[in-house]
Amino acid sequence: MTTERVAAAASTRIAFFSRYERLRSVTSTNDIVRGWMAEGTPEVCLAVADEQTAGRGRLGRAWIAPSGAALMLSLGFLPRYLPPDRLWRLPAVVALAMADAAEEVAGLPIGMLRLKWPNDIVVAADEGVRKLAGVLSEAEGTGTAAVQAVVGIGVNTDWRSEDFPPELAGSMTSLREASRGRPIDSDLLLAAFLLRLEPRVLALRDGHFDVAGWHDRQVTTGRMVRIEMPDGSAQEVRAVGVDGASGALLVEDAAAPGGERELLVGEVAHVRLGPAERDATRGAPVSGGRGVTS
Ligand code: BT5
């Protein structure tokens, strides 16, 4: 897609948004959108920022992103069309639309970007996975007619590996690095993302969700994972899939009915991934990785 086509497409998409602001520096785009929703702004509203002074991840973790090297945005939804146990589909469609857009804008092979449950976008390499983007979903009024959800996403775009913060250098990547040095324009990525987001949100309103696409991008399936719980305990188990109804991660459990059990997003603090075993004859990752290293 050419720059002109993406720009034209993005401008027509603005009509989909009830409010769209591009901001220079904010604490967190999630806070901006939450404030708008408290004033009664309808869905879908969108805040994009060049810089965040208090960008955050889940469970109070920090999100670090220098100006000019990342795309940071939040979307506000009034998802009365989703039952409470399907709210997880909002951050999922944001992650899926961004993965599609990022592959196109960075010229990556389709399917190269994977989702690490619940909603990280990662690049899988032999030595492990590297995080490209993270999603923060915050809901209020769940189960009531006043339900609101703010979904924020941060993507490492034109960030060079030599500039990665030392504490993240071993676990993160950027679109620039994933595409072997191709310069990445965050505005183009934003436009491509908005193009892909709209049909996915319209589908959700109609009761549809791309379970197959979500399922296919999961990087955990067939791998050993280390599940860290909020109380500090941890367990190593084999992930066998994801559940398109509950959004849960499915893990092996010999004691459970059917030999597997569900882990819901709110129950888990962190998932670490073990290496995939390789099929020596074809070089493809296969189920059965053992040992958790990162
Ligand atoms: C996330 O949390 O991955 C959600 C990140 C959401 C960021 C967006 S930016 C726009 C909006 N406004 C906000 O304030 N937030 C959202 P979590 O799964 O908890 O991961 C956080 C962890 O990722 C940190 O503890 C670091 O280890 C790591 N991390 C921080 N910054 C990173 C980066 N730029 N790239 C890769 N990893 C990073």
CSV table of C-alpha atoms and ligand atoms in Angstrom, one decimal:
chain,number,residue,atom,x,y,z
A,1,MET,CA,0.0,0.0,0.0
A,2,THR,CA,1.4,3.4,-0.9
A,3,THR,CA,1.8,6.3,1.6
A,4,GLU,CA,-0.9,8.2,-0.2
A,5,ARG,CA,-3.3,5.4,-0.1
A,6,VAL,CA,-2.8,4.8,3.6
A,7,ALA,CA,-3.1,8.5,4.4
A,8,ALA,CA,-6.4,8.7,2.3
A,9,ALA,CA,-7.7,5.6,4.0
A,10,ALA,CA,-6.9,6.9,7.4
A,11,SER,CA,-8.7,10.2,6.8
A,12,THR,CA,-11.9,8.5,5.8
A,13,ARG,CA,-11.6,6.3,8.9
A,14,ILE,CA,-11.7,9.4,11.2
A,15,ALA,CA,-15.5,9.3,10.8
A,16,PHE,CA,-15.5,6.1,12.7
A,17,PHE,CA,-14.0,7.9,15.7
A,18,SER,CA,-16.1,10.1,18.0
A,19,ARG,CA,-13.0,12.0,19.1
A,20,TYR,CA,-9.4,11.7,17.9
A,21,GLU,CA,-6.6,13.8,19.3
A,22,ARG,CA,-2.9,13.6,18.7
A,23,LEU,CA,-1.1,14.8,21.7
A,24,ARG,CA,2.6,15.7,22.3
A,25,SER,CA,3.2,14.6,25.9
A,26,VAL,CA,0.8,13.0,28.3
A,27,THR,CA,1.1,10.9,31.5
A,28,SER,CA,-0.6,8.0,29.9
A,29,THR,CA,-3.0,7.8,26.9
A,30,ASN,CA,-5.2,5.5,28.9
A,31,ASP,CA,-5.7,8.3,31.4
A,32,ILE,CA,-6.6,10.8,28.7
A,33,VAL,CA,-9.2,8.5,27.2
A,34,ARG,CA,-10.6,7.5,30.6
A,35,GLY,CA,-11.1,11.2,31.3
A,36,TRP,CA,-12.9,11.7,28.0
A,37,MET,CA,-15.2,8.8,28.8
A,38,ALA,CA,-15.9,10.2,32.2
A,39,GLU,CA,-17.2,13.4,30.4
A,40,GLY,CA,-19.5,11.2,28.3
A,41,THR,CA,-17.6,10.8,25.1
A,42,PRO,CA,-19.2,8.0,23.0
A,43,GLU,CA,-17.2,5.2,21.4
A,44,VAL,CA,-14.8,4.9,19.7
A,45,CYS,CA,-12.5,7.6,20.9
A,46,LEU,CA,-8.7,7.7,20.2
A,47,ALA,CA,-5.8,9.4,21.8
A,48,VAL,CA,-2.3,9.2,20.3
A,49,ALA,CA,0.7,10.6,22.0
A,50,ASP,CA,4.3,11.2,21.0
A,51,GLU,CA,5.5,10.8,24.6
A,52,GLN,CA,4.2,9.4,27.9
A,53,THR,CA,5.7,10.5,31.2
A,54,ALA,CA,4.0,7.7,33.1
A,55,GLY,CA,3.3,5.0,30.6
A,56,ARG,CA,2.2,1.8,32.3
A,57,GLY,CA,1.8,-1.8,31.7
A,58,ARG,CA,-0.4,-4.3,33.6
A,59,LEU,CA,-0.2,-4.7,37.4
A,60,GLY,CA,1.6,-1.4,37.9
A,61,ARG,CA,4.5,-2.3,35.6
A,62,ALA,CA,6.1,0.5,33.6
A,63,TRP,CA,6.0,1.0,29.8
A,64,ILE,CA,9.1,2.6,28.4
A,65,ALA,CA,9.1,4.3,25.0
A,66,PRO,CA,11.2,7.2,23.7
A,67,SER,CA,9.6,9.9,21.6
A,68,GLY,CA,9.9,9.2,17.9
A,69,ALA,CA,10.6,5.4,18.3
A,70,ALA,CA,7.2,4.2,19.3
A,71,LEU,CA,3.5,4.3,18.5
A,72,MET,CA,1.4,4.9,21.7
A,73,LEU,CA,-2.4,5.1,21.6
A,74,SER,CA,-5.5,4.3,23.6
A,75,LEU,CA,-9.0,3.6,22.4
A,76,GLY,CA,-12.2,4.1,24.4
A,77,PHE,CA,-15.1,1.8,24.0
A,78,LEU,CA,-18.7,1.5,25.5
A,79,PRO,CA,-19.0,-2.2,24.9
A,80,ARG,CA,-22.6,-2.9,25.8
A,81,TYR,CA,-22.6,-5.3,22.8
A,82,LEU,CA,-20.2,-7.6,24.6
A,83,PRO,CA,-21.2,-9.8,27.6
A,84,PRO,CA,-18.7,-9.4,30.5
A,85,ASP,CA,-17.0,-12.7,29.8
A,86,ARG,CA,-16.3,-11.5,26.2
A,87,LEU,CA,-14.7,-8.2,27.1
A,88,TRP,CA,-11.3,-9.8,26.5
A,89,ARG,CA,-12.1,-9.6,22.8
A,90,LEU,CA,-11.5,-5.8,22.7
A,91,PRO,CA,-7.8,-6.0,23.5
A,92,ALA,CA,-7.6,-9.1,21.3
A,93,VAL,CA,-8.9,-7.2,18.2
A,94,VAL,CA,-6.6,-4.3,18.9
A,95,ALA,CA,-3.6,-6.7,19.0
A,96,LEU,CA,-4.7,-8.5,15.9
A,97,ALA,CA,-5.3,-5.3,13.9
A,98,MET,CA,-1.9,-4.0,15.0
A,99,ALA,CA,-0.1,-7.3,14.1
A,100,ASP,CA,-1.7,-7.2,10.6
A,101,ALA,CA,-0.8,-3.6,10.1
A,102,ALA,CA,2.8,-3.9,11.4
A,103,GLU,CA,3.5,-6.8,9.1
A,104,GLU,CA,2.4,-4.8,6.1
A,105,VAL,CA,4.1,-1.5,7.0
A,106,ALA,CA,7.4,-3.3,8.0
A,107,GLY,CA,7.3,-5.6,5.0
A,108,LEU,CA,7.3,-8.7,7.2
A,109,PRO,CA,6.0,-12.1,6.1
A,110,ILE,CA,2.3,-12.6,7.0
A,111,GLY,CA,2.1,-14.5,10.3
A,112,MET,CA,5.6,-13.6,11.4
A,113,LEU,CA,4.3,-11.6,14.3
A,114,ARG,CA,2.8,-13.7,17.0
A,115,LEU,CA,0.6,-13.1,20.1
A,116,LYS,CA,1.9,-14.1,23.4
A,117,TRP,CA,-1.1,-14.6,25.6
A,118,PRO,CA,-2.9,-12.6,26.6
A,119,ASN,CA,-2.1,-9.7,24.2
A,120,ASP,CA,1.7,-9.1,23.7
A,121,ILE,CA,2.8,-8.9,20.1
A,122,VAL,CA,6.1,-10.7,19.8
A,123,VAL,CA,8.7,-11.9,17.4
A,124,ALA,CA,9.7,-15.5,17.9
A,125,ALA,CA,13.3,-16.4,17.4
A,126,ASP,CA,15.4,-19.5,18.2
A,127,GLU,CA,16.6,-18.1,21.5
A,128,GLY,CA,13.1,-17.1,22.7
A,129,VAL,CA,10.6,-14.4,22.1
A,130,ARG,CA,11.1,-10.7,21.9
A,131,LYS,CA,8.3,-8.2,22.8
A,132,LEU,CA,7.4,-5.8,20.1
A,133,ALA,CA,4.1,-4.4,21.6
A,134,GLY,CA,2.1,-4.5,24.7
A,135,VAL,CA,-1.6,-4.0,25.4
A,136,LEU,CA,-3.2,-2.6,28.5
A,137,SER,CA,-7.0,-3.0,28.9
A,138,GLU,CA,-8.8,-1.3,31.7
A,139,ALA,CA,-12.6,-1.7,32.2
A,140,GLU,CA,-15.1,-0.1,34.5
A,141,GLY,CA,-18.7,-0.8,35.2
A,142,THR,CA,-18.4,-4.4,33.9
A,143,GLY,CA,-21.7,-6.1,33.8
A,144,THR,CA,-23.7,-2.8,33.8
A,145,ALA,CA,-25.1,-0.7,31.0
A,146,ALA,CA,-22.4,1.9,31.9
A,147,VAL,CA,-19.5,-0.5,31.0
A,148,GLN,CA,-16.5,1.4,29.7
A,149,ALA,CA,-13.2,-0.1,28.4
A,150,VAL,CA,-10.0,1.7,27.6
A,151,VAL,CA,-7.5,-0.3,25.5
A,152,GLY,CA,-4.0,1.1,25.1
A,153,ILE,CA,-1.3,-0.3,22.9
A,154,GLY,CA,2.4,0.6,22.7
A,155,VAL,CA,4.5,-0.5,19.7
A,156,ASN,CA,8.2,-0.3,19.3
A,157,THR,CA,8.5,1.2,15.8
A,158,ASP,CA,11.7,3.0,14.6
A,159,TRP,CA,13.8,2.1,17.7
A,160,ARG,CA,17.4,0.9,17.0
A,161,SER,CA,18.7,-2.0,19.1
A,162,GLU,CA,21.7,0.0,20.2
A,163,ASP,CA,19.3,2.5,21.9
A,164,PHE,CA,17.3,-0.2,23.7
A,165,PRO,CA,17.4,0.3,27.5
A,166,PRO,CA,19.8,-2.2,29.0
A,167,GLU,CA,17.2,-3.8,31.2
A,168,LEU,CA,15.0,-4.6,28.2
A,169,ALA,CA,17.6,-5.2,25.5
A,170,GLY,CA,17.5,-8.9,26.0
A,171,SER,CA,13.7,-9.2,25.8
A,172,MET,CA,12.4,-6.5,23.4
A,173,THR,CA,12.6,-5.8,19.7
A,174,SER,CA,11.2,-3.1,17.4
A,175,LEU,CA,9.7,-3.2,13.9
A,176,ARG,CA,12.9,-1.6,12.6
A,177,GLU,CA,15.0,-4.5,14.0
A,178,ALA,CA,12.5,-7.2,12.9
A,179,SER,CA,12.7,-5.9,9.3
A,180,ARG,CA,16.5,-5.8,9.5
A,181,GLY,CA,16.9,-2.0,9.6
A,182,ARG,CA,14.0,-0.8,7.5
A,183,PRO,CA,13.0,2.7,8.7
A,184,ILE,CA,9.5,2.6,10.2
A,185,ASP,CA,7.1,5.5,10.0
A,186,SER,CA,4.7,5.5,13.1
A,187,ASP,CA,2.1,7.6,11.3
A,188,LEU,CA,1.9,5.0,8.4
A,189,LEU,CA,1.6,2.3,11.0
A,190,LEU,CA,-1.2,4.2,12.7
A,191,ALA,CA,-3.1,4.6,9.4
A,192,ALA,CA,-2.7,1.0,8.5
A,193,PHE,CA,-3.9,0.0,12.0
A,194,LEU,CA,-7.0,2.1,11.9
A,195,LEU,CA,-7.9,0.6,8.5
A,196,ARG,CA,-7.8,-2.8,10.1
A,197,LEU,CA,-9.4,-2.0,13.4
A,198,GLU,CA,-12.7,-0.7,12.1
A,199,PRO,CA,-14.0,-3.9,10.5
A,200,ARG,CA,-12.9,-5.9,13.5
A,201,VAL,CA,-14.8,-3.6,15.9
A,202,LEU,CA,-17.9,-3.6,13.6
A,203,ALA,CA,-17.7,-7.4,13.6
A,204,LEU,CA,-17.6,-7.4,17.4
A,205,ARG,CA,-20.7,-5.2,17.5
A,206,ASP,CA,-22.4,-7.8,15.3
A,207,GLY,CA,-21.4,-10.6,17.6
A,208,HIS,CA,-18.4,-11.9,15.5
A,209,PHE,CA,-14.8,-12.4,16.4
A,210,ASP,CA,-12.0,-13.8,14.4
A,211,VAL,CA,-11.3,-16.9,16.6
A,212,ALA,CA,-9.3,-18.6,13.9
A,213,GLY,CA,-7.0,-15.7,13.3
A,214,TRP,CA,-6.6,-15.2,17.0
A,215,HIS,CA,-5.9,-18.8,17.5
A,216,ASP,CA,-3.3,-19.1,14.7
A,217,ARG,CA,-1.2,-16.2,16.0
A,218,GLN,CA,-0.7,-17.7,19.4
A,219,VAL,CA,3.0,-18.4,20.1
A,220,THR,CA,2.4,-20.4,23.4
A,221,THR,CA,0.6,-23.3,21.8
A,222,GLY,CA,2.5,-26.5,22.2
A,223,ARG,CA,5.2,-24.9,24.4
A,224,MET,CA,6.2,-25.2,28.0
A,225,VAL,CA,5.3,-22.1,29.8
A,226,ARG,CA,6.0,-20.8,33.3
A,227,ILE,CA,2.9,-19.3,34.8
A,228,GLU,CA,3.5,-16.8,37.5
A,229,MET,CA,0.5,-16.1,39.8
A,230,PRO,CA,-0.2,-12.8,41.6
A,231,ASP,CA,0.7,-14.4,45.0
A,232,GLY,CA,4.2,-15.1,43.7
A,233,SER,CA,3.8,-18.8,43.2
A,234,ALA,CA,4.7,-20.3,39.8
A,235,GLN,CA,4.2,-23.5,37.8
A,236,GLU,CA,5.6,-24.9,34.6
A,237,VAL,CA,3.1,-26.5,32.4
A,238,ARG,CA,2.5,-27.2,28.7
A,239,ALA,CA,0.2,-24.7,26.9
A,240,VAL,CA,-2.1,-26.6,24.6
A,241,GLY,CA,-4.1,-23.7,23.1
A,242,VAL,CA,-6.5,-20.9,23.8
A,243,ASP,CA,-10.3,-20.9,24.3
A,244,GLY,CA,-12.2,-18.7,21.8
A,245,ALA,CA,-15.2,-18.4,24.1
A,246,SER,CA,-13.5,-17.5,27.5
A,247,GLY,CA,-10.2,-16.1,26.1
A,248,ALA,CA,-8.4,-18.4,28.5
A,249,LEU,CA,-5.0,-20.0,28.0
A,250,LEU,CA,-5.4,-23.8,28.0
A,251,VAL,CA,-2.8,-25.8,29.8
A,252,GLU,CA,-2.2,-29.5,30.3
A,253,ASP,CA,-3.5,-30.8,33.6
A,254,ALA,CA,-3.7,-34.6,34.0
A,255,ALA,CA,-6.0,-34.2,37.0
A,256,ALA,CA,-8.5,-32.0,35.3
A,257,PRO,CA,-11.5,-33.3,33.2
A,258,GLY,CA,-10.3,-33.7,29.6
A,259,GLY,CA,-6.7,-33.4,30.7
A,260,GLU,CA,-6.6,-29.6,30.5
A,261,ARG,CA,-7.6,-26.6,32.4
A,262,GLU,CA,-8.3,-22.9,31.7
A,263,LEU,CA,-6.3,-19.9,33.0
A,264,LEU,CA,-8.2,-16.7,32.8
A,265,VAL,CA,-6.4,-13.3,32.2
A,266,GLY,CA,-7.2,-12.0,35.7
A,267,GLU,CA,-5.8,-15.1,37.4
A,268,VAL,CA,-2.3,-14.8,36.0
A,269,ALA,CA,0.5,-12.3,36.7
A,270,HIS,CA,2.9,-13.3,33.9
A,271,VAL,CA,3.6,-16.0,31.4
A,272,ARG,CA,7.1,-16.8,30.5
A,273,LEU,CA,7.8,-18.9,27.4
A,274,GLY,CA,10.2,-21.9,27.0
A,275,PRO,CA,12.0,-22.5,23.7
A,276,ALA,CA,10.2,-24.4,20.9
A,277,GLU,CA,11.8,-27.6,19.9
A,278,ARG,CA,12.7,-27.7,16.2
A,279,ASP,CA,12.0,-30.4,13.8
A,280,ALA,CA,15.5,-31.0,12.5
A,281,THR,CA,14.2,-32.3,9.1
A,282,ARG,CA,12.2,-29.2,8.3
A,283,GLY,CA,13.4,-26.5,10.6
A,284,ALA,CA,9.9,-25.7,11.8
A,285,PRO,CA,8.9,-25.3,15.4
A,286,VAL,CA,7.0,-28.3,16.7
A,287,SER,CA,5.0,-29.0,19.8
A,288,GLY,CA,6.9,-30.4,22.7
A,289,GLY,CA,9.4,-27.7,23.8
A,290,ARG,CA,10.7,-28.5,27.3
A,291,GLY,CA,12.3,-26.2,29.8
A,292,VAL,CA,11.5,-22.5,30.4
A,293,THR,CA,14.3,-20.1,30.0
A,294,SER,CA,12.8,-16.6,29.6
B,1,BT5,C1,2.1,-4.3,28.7
B,1,BT5,O1,2.1,-4.5,30.0
B,1,BT5,O2,2.7,-4.9,27.9
B,1,BT5,C2,1.1,-3.2,28.3
B,1,BT5,C3,1.8,-2.0,27.7
B,1,BT5,C4,0.8,-1.0,27.3
B,1,BT5,C5,1.5,0.3,26.8
B,1,BT5,C6,0.5,1.2,26.2
B,1,BT5,S1,1.3,2.7,25.6
B,1,BT5,C7,-0.3,3.4,25.3
B,1,BT5,C8,-1.1,3.1,26.6
B,1,BT5,N1,-0.8,4.0,27.7
B,1,BT5,C9,-0.2,3.4,28.7
B,1,BT5,O3,0.1,4.0,29.8
B,1,BT5,N2,-0.1,2.1,28.5
B,1,BT5,C10,-0.6,1.8,27.2
B,1,BT5,P1,2.9,-5.8,30.7
B,1,BT5,O4,2.4,-7.0,30.1
B,1,BT5,O5,2.6,-5.6,32.2
B,1,BT5,O6,4.4,-5.5,30.3
B,1,BT5,C11,5.2,-4.6,31.0
B,1,BT5,C12,6.6,-5.0,30.9
B,1,BT5,O7,7.1,-5.0,29.6
B,1,BT5,C13,7.6,-4.2,31.7
B,1,BT5,O8,7.6,-4.6,33.0
B,1,BT5,C14,8.9,-4.4,31.0
B,1,BT5,O9,9.5,-5.6,31.4
B,1,BT5,C15,8.4,-4.6,29.5
B,1,BT5,N3,8.5,-3.4,28.7
B,1,BT5,C16,8.4,-2.1,29.1
B,1,BT5,N4,8.5,-1.3,28.1
B,1,BT5,C17,8.7,-2.1,27.0
B,1,BT5,C18,8.9,-1.8,25.6
B,1,BT5,N5,8.9,-0.6,25.1
B,1,BT5,N6,9.1,-2.9,24.8
B,1,BT5,C19,9.1,-4.1,25.3
B,1,BT5,N7,9.0,-4.4,26.6
B,1,BT5,C20,8.7,-3.4,27.4
